[in-house]
């Protein structure tokens, strides 16, 4: 197991939880995304426990980056964030499962074993939250567009009421670039207007 979490007690706690489990072993604990990437270049584990909130990079982006490095590694989200949009985005970026940090020892071990078997694992609370928004994990994956960091920034500013020129000034990019990103967002959400875009994004808990 490889743990990526900026709270040292989490890594230490998980290590203690599984110390008597013969088939599981923590091989590394990293507190930042950059540190994790460097270690993963040296050795790819079987399972990664990944926090969504990291100090130097969005955990969703890191998940996608790790997935590009390896198709086989299982990436299990381990976080305090229980939002349908975040869960679906994590799975869409290559996550193997999603669980909350209030899990007990038996659930943690069960989740790891499940993803090692090649199936998705969602904690009960995360699964309930996902089903409130979608009919199934498959439905969530099919309806969750993959957004870049810049697209997420622009989507958030559009939601706050900024127009193209104002966004360009705020992000220090050209109005043309903003419009290009806006058109890409419309295409990804399969809508034709900014109003429809914001409605879809809000329903998907992405803003």
GROMACS .gro file of C-alpha atoms in nm:
model
  207
    1UNK     CA    1   0.000   0.000   0.000
    2UNK     CA    2   0.106   0.354  -0.076
    3UNK     CA    3  -0.061   0.631   0.125
    4UNK     CA    4  -0.084   0.989  -0.002
    5UNK     CA    5  -0.222   1.218   0.269
    6UNK     CA    6  -0.099   1.544   0.418
    7UNK     CA    7  -0.202   1.443   0.771
    8UNK     CA    8   0.073   1.221   0.923
    9UNK     CA    9  -0.168   1.063   1.170
   10UNK     CA   10  -0.372   0.914   0.885
   11UNK     CA   11  -0.079   0.722   0.743
   12UNK     CA   12   0.034   0.611   1.087
   13UNK     CA   13  -0.319   0.508   1.180
   14UNK     CA   14  -0.363   0.297   0.868
   15UNK     CA   15  -0.024   0.134   0.923
   16UNK     CA   16  -0.136   0.037   1.274
   17UNK     CA   17  -0.471  -0.091   1.146
   18UNK     CA   18  -0.316  -0.340   0.905
   19UNK     CA   19   0.003  -0.435   1.089
   20UNK     CA   20  -0.140  -0.781   1.168
   21UNK     CA   21  -0.281  -0.841   0.818
   22UNK     CA   22  -0.034  -1.075   0.652
   23UNK     CA   23  -0.108  -0.985   0.289
   24UNK     CA   24  -0.101  -0.605   0.335
   25UNK     CA   25   0.196  -0.379   0.393
   26UNK     CA   26   0.246  -0.001   0.380
   27UNK     CA   27   0.554   0.064   0.166
   28UNK     CA   28   0.542   0.446   0.156
   29UNK     CA   29   0.359   0.747   0.301
   30UNK     CA   30   0.371   1.084   0.123
   31UNK     CA   31   0.222   1.416   0.229
   32UNK     CA   32   0.232   1.594  -0.110
   33UNK     CA   33   0.149   1.507  -0.469
   34UNK     CA   34   0.494   1.598  -0.598
   35UNK     CA   35   0.666   1.376  -0.344
   36UNK     CA   36   0.429   1.091  -0.434
   37UNK     CA   37   0.493   1.121  -0.808
   38UNK     CA   38   0.868   1.098  -0.756
   39UNK     CA   39   0.834   0.787  -0.539
   40UNK     CA   40   0.588   0.627  -0.781
   41UNK     CA   41   0.841   0.668  -1.063
   42UNK     CA   42   1.071   0.442  -0.863
   43UNK     CA   43   0.816   0.181  -0.759
   44UNK     CA   44   0.446   0.134  -0.832
   45UNK     CA   45   0.251  -0.035  -0.550
   46UNK     CA   46  -0.057  -0.256  -0.578
   47UNK     CA   47  -0.291  -0.010  -0.404
   48UNK     CA   48  -0.276   0.365  -0.345
   49UNK     CA   49  -0.486   0.529  -0.073
   50UNK     CA   50  -0.527   0.885  -0.197
   51UNK     CA   51  -0.666   1.186  -0.013
   52UNK     CA   52  -0.859   1.428  -0.236
   53UNK     CA   53  -0.736   1.741  -0.057
   54UNK     CA   54  -0.361   1.784  -0.094
   55UNK     CA   55  -0.160   2.105  -0.040
   56UNK     CA   56   0.013   2.117  -0.380
   57UNK     CA   57  -0.224   1.955  -0.629
   58UNK     CA   58  -0.589   1.864  -0.671
   59UNK     CA   59  -0.631   1.498  -0.573
   60UNK     CA   60  -0.857   1.442  -0.874
   61UNK     CA   61  -0.581   1.557  -1.109
   62UNK     CA   62  -0.327   1.344  -0.925
   63UNK     CA   63  -0.552   1.041  -0.966
   64UNK     CA   64  -0.562   1.094  -1.342
   65UNK     CA   65  -0.185   1.148  -1.351
   66UNK     CA   66  -0.120   0.825  -1.162
   67UNK     CA   67  -0.358   0.636  -1.388
   68UNK     CA   68  -0.153   0.749  -1.688
   69UNK     CA   69   0.155   0.607  -1.518
   70UNK     CA   70  -0.007   0.269  -1.454
   71UNK     CA   71  -0.319   0.092  -1.576
   72UNK     CA   72  -0.289  -0.178  -1.311
   73UNK     CA   73  -0.253   0.010  -0.980
   74UNK     CA   74  -0.571   0.037  -0.774
   75UNK     CA   75  -0.643   0.392  -0.654
   76UNK     CA   76  -0.873   0.414  -0.355
   77UNK     CA   77  -0.997   0.758  -0.257
   78UNK     CA   78  -0.974   0.814   0.118
   79UNK     CA   79  -1.120   1.148   0.221
   80UNK     CA   80  -1.364   1.343   0.434
   81UNK     CA   81  -1.543   1.483   0.128
   82UNK     CA   82  -1.872   1.309   0.053
   83UNK     CA   83  -2.010   1.484  -0.256
   84UNK     CA   84  -2.158   1.307  -0.558
   85UNK     CA   85  -1.976   1.529  -0.807
   86UNK     CA   86  -1.637   1.467  -0.646
   87UNK     CA   87  -1.697   1.091  -0.619
   88UNK     CA   88  -1.799   1.060  -0.983
   89UNK     CA   89  -1.507   1.276  -1.099
   90UNK     CA   90  -1.264   1.063  -0.897
   91UNK     CA   91  -1.396   0.741  -1.050
   92UNK     CA   92  -1.398   0.894  -1.398
   93UNK     CA   93  -1.031   0.984  -1.361
   94UNK     CA   94  -0.936   0.624  -1.294
   95UNK     CA   95  -1.021   0.576  -0.928
   96UNK     CA   96  -1.095   0.221  -0.816
   97UNK     CA   97  -1.306   0.312  -0.516
   98UNK     CA   98  -1.398   0.582  -0.268
   99UNK     CA   99  -1.433   0.573   0.108
  100UNK     CA  100  -1.455   0.817   0.395
  101UNK     CA  101  -1.199   0.860   0.671
  102UNK     CA  102  -1.447   0.760   0.939
  103UNK     CA  103  -1.423   0.397   0.822
  104UNK     CA  104  -1.334   0.125   1.070
  105UNK     CA  105  -1.055  -0.132   1.036
  106UNK     CA  106  -1.271  -0.408   0.891
  107UNK     CA  107  -1.413  -0.181   0.620
  108UNK     CA  108  -1.067  -0.057   0.524
  109UNK     CA  109  -0.935  -0.411   0.479
  110UNK     CA  110  -1.252  -0.514   0.293
  111UNK     CA  111  -1.222  -0.213   0.059
  112UNK     CA  112  -0.859  -0.290  -0.021
  113UNK     CA  113  -0.939  -0.655  -0.088
  114UNK     CA  114  -1.231  -0.559  -0.312
  115UNK     CA  115  -1.032  -0.323  -0.534
  116UNK     CA  116  -0.754  -0.583  -0.554
  117UNK     CA  117  -1.017  -0.820  -0.695
  118UNK     CA  118  -1.082  -0.566  -0.968
  119UNK     CA  119  -1.421  -0.433  -0.858
  120UNK     CA  120  -1.523  -0.081  -0.759
  121UNK     CA  121  -1.564  -0.017  -0.389
  122UNK     CA  122  -1.776   0.263  -0.245
  123UNK     CA  123  -1.831   0.306   0.127
  124UNK     CA  124  -2.197   0.296   0.227
  125UNK     CA  125  -2.214   0.674   0.278
  126UNK     CA  126  -2.038   0.748  -0.051
  127UNK     CA  127  -2.258   0.501  -0.238
  128UNK     CA  128  -2.571   0.659  -0.093
  129UNK     CA  129  -2.452   1.007  -0.192
  130UNK     CA  130  -2.374   0.889  -0.545
  131UNK     CA  131  -2.712   0.722  -0.585
  132UNK     CA  132  -2.887   1.042  -0.475
  133UNK     CA  133  -2.749   1.202  -0.791
  134UNK     CA  134  -2.705   0.907  -1.028
  135UNK     CA  135  -2.864   0.565  -1.077
  136UNK     CA  136  -2.538   0.372  -1.056
  137UNK     CA  137  -2.159   0.400  -1.070
  138UNK     CA  138  -2.181   0.332  -1.444
  139UNK     CA  139  -2.428   0.617  -1.486
  140UNK     CA  140  -2.204   0.848  -1.283
  141UNK     CA  141  -1.903   0.765  -1.497
  142UNK     CA  142  -2.093   0.822  -1.821
  143UNK     CA  143  -2.222   1.160  -1.707
  144UNK     CA  144  -1.910   1.303  -1.545
  145UNK     CA  145  -1.710   1.515  -1.791
  146UNK     CA  146  -1.336   1.537  -1.729
  147UNK     CA  147  -1.233   1.899  -1.672
  148UNK     CA  148  -0.888   2.054  -1.663
  149UNK     CA  149  -0.786   2.278  -1.375
  150UNK     CA  150  -0.832   2.585  -1.595
  151UNK     CA  151  -1.177   2.471  -1.709
  152UNK     CA  152  -1.281   2.427  -1.345
  153UNK     CA  153  -1.155   2.779  -1.266
  154UNK     CA  154  -1.349   2.930  -1.555
  155UNK     CA  155  -1.661   2.730  -1.473
  156UNK     CA  156  -1.649   2.860  -1.116
  157UNK     CA  157  -1.606   3.220  -1.230
  158UNK     CA  158  -1.892   3.190  -1.478
  159UNK     CA  159  -2.108   3.064  -1.192
  160UNK     CA  160  -2.006   3.367  -0.984
  161UNK     CA  161  -2.130   3.594  -1.263
  162UNK     CA  162  -1.805   3.698  -1.432
  163UNK     CA  163  -1.821   3.753  -1.809
  164UNK     CA  164  -1.549   3.659  -2.060
  165UNK     CA  165  -1.342   3.981  -2.044
  166UNK     CA  166  -1.361   3.989  -1.663
  167UNK     CA  167  -1.245   3.627  -1.641
  168UNK     CA  168  -0.960   3.701  -1.881
  169UNK     CA  169  -0.847   3.992  -1.667
  170UNK     CA  170  -0.876   3.793  -1.343
  171UNK     CA  171  -0.679   3.492  -1.476
  172UNK     CA  172  -0.431   3.698  -1.683
  173UNK     CA  173  -0.523   3.522  -2.008
  174UNK     CA  174  -0.672   3.651  -2.332
  175UNK     CA  175  -1.049   3.677  -2.391
  176UNK     CA  176  -0.999   3.443  -2.688
  177UNK     CA  177  -0.855   3.178  -2.455
  178UNK     CA  178  -1.147   3.218  -2.217
  179UNK     CA  179  -1.393   3.174  -2.504
  180UNK     CA  180  -1.208   2.863  -2.623
  181UNK     CA  181  -1.237   2.710  -2.276
  182UNK     CA  182  -1.604   2.807  -2.257
  183UNK     CA  183  -1.675   2.634  -2.588
  184UNK     CA  184  -1.486   2.326  -2.469
  185UNK     CA  185  -1.700   2.321  -2.155
  186UNK     CA  186  -2.019   2.344  -2.362
  187UNK     CA  187  -1.899   2.054  -2.573
  188UNK     CA  188  -1.803   1.838  -2.274
  189UNK     CA  189  -2.140   1.894  -2.105
  190UNK     CA  190  -2.321   1.854  -2.438
  191UNK     CA  191  -2.512   2.182  -2.403
  192UNK     CA  192  -2.541   2.492  -2.622
  193UNK     CA  193  -2.564   2.782  -2.375
  194UNK     CA  194  -2.373   2.899  -2.068
  195UNK     CA  195  -2.698   2.889  -1.868
  196UNK     CA  196  -2.745   2.520  -1.952
  197UNK     CA  197  -2.380   2.458  -1.871
  198UNK     CA  198  -2.411   2.608  -1.524
  199UNK     CA  199  -2.735   2.417  -1.460
  200UNK     CA  200  -2.569   2.084  -1.552
  201UNK     CA  201  -2.258   2.161  -1.349
  202UNK     CA  202  -2.468   2.253  -1.044
  203UNK     CA  203  -2.677   1.935  -1.074
  204UNK     CA  204  -2.355   1.736  -1.094
  205UNK     CA  205  -2.229   1.908  -0.777
  206UNK     CA  206  -1.927   2.043  -0.972
  207UNK     CA  207  -1.989   2.402  -0.865
   0.00000   0.00000   0.00000
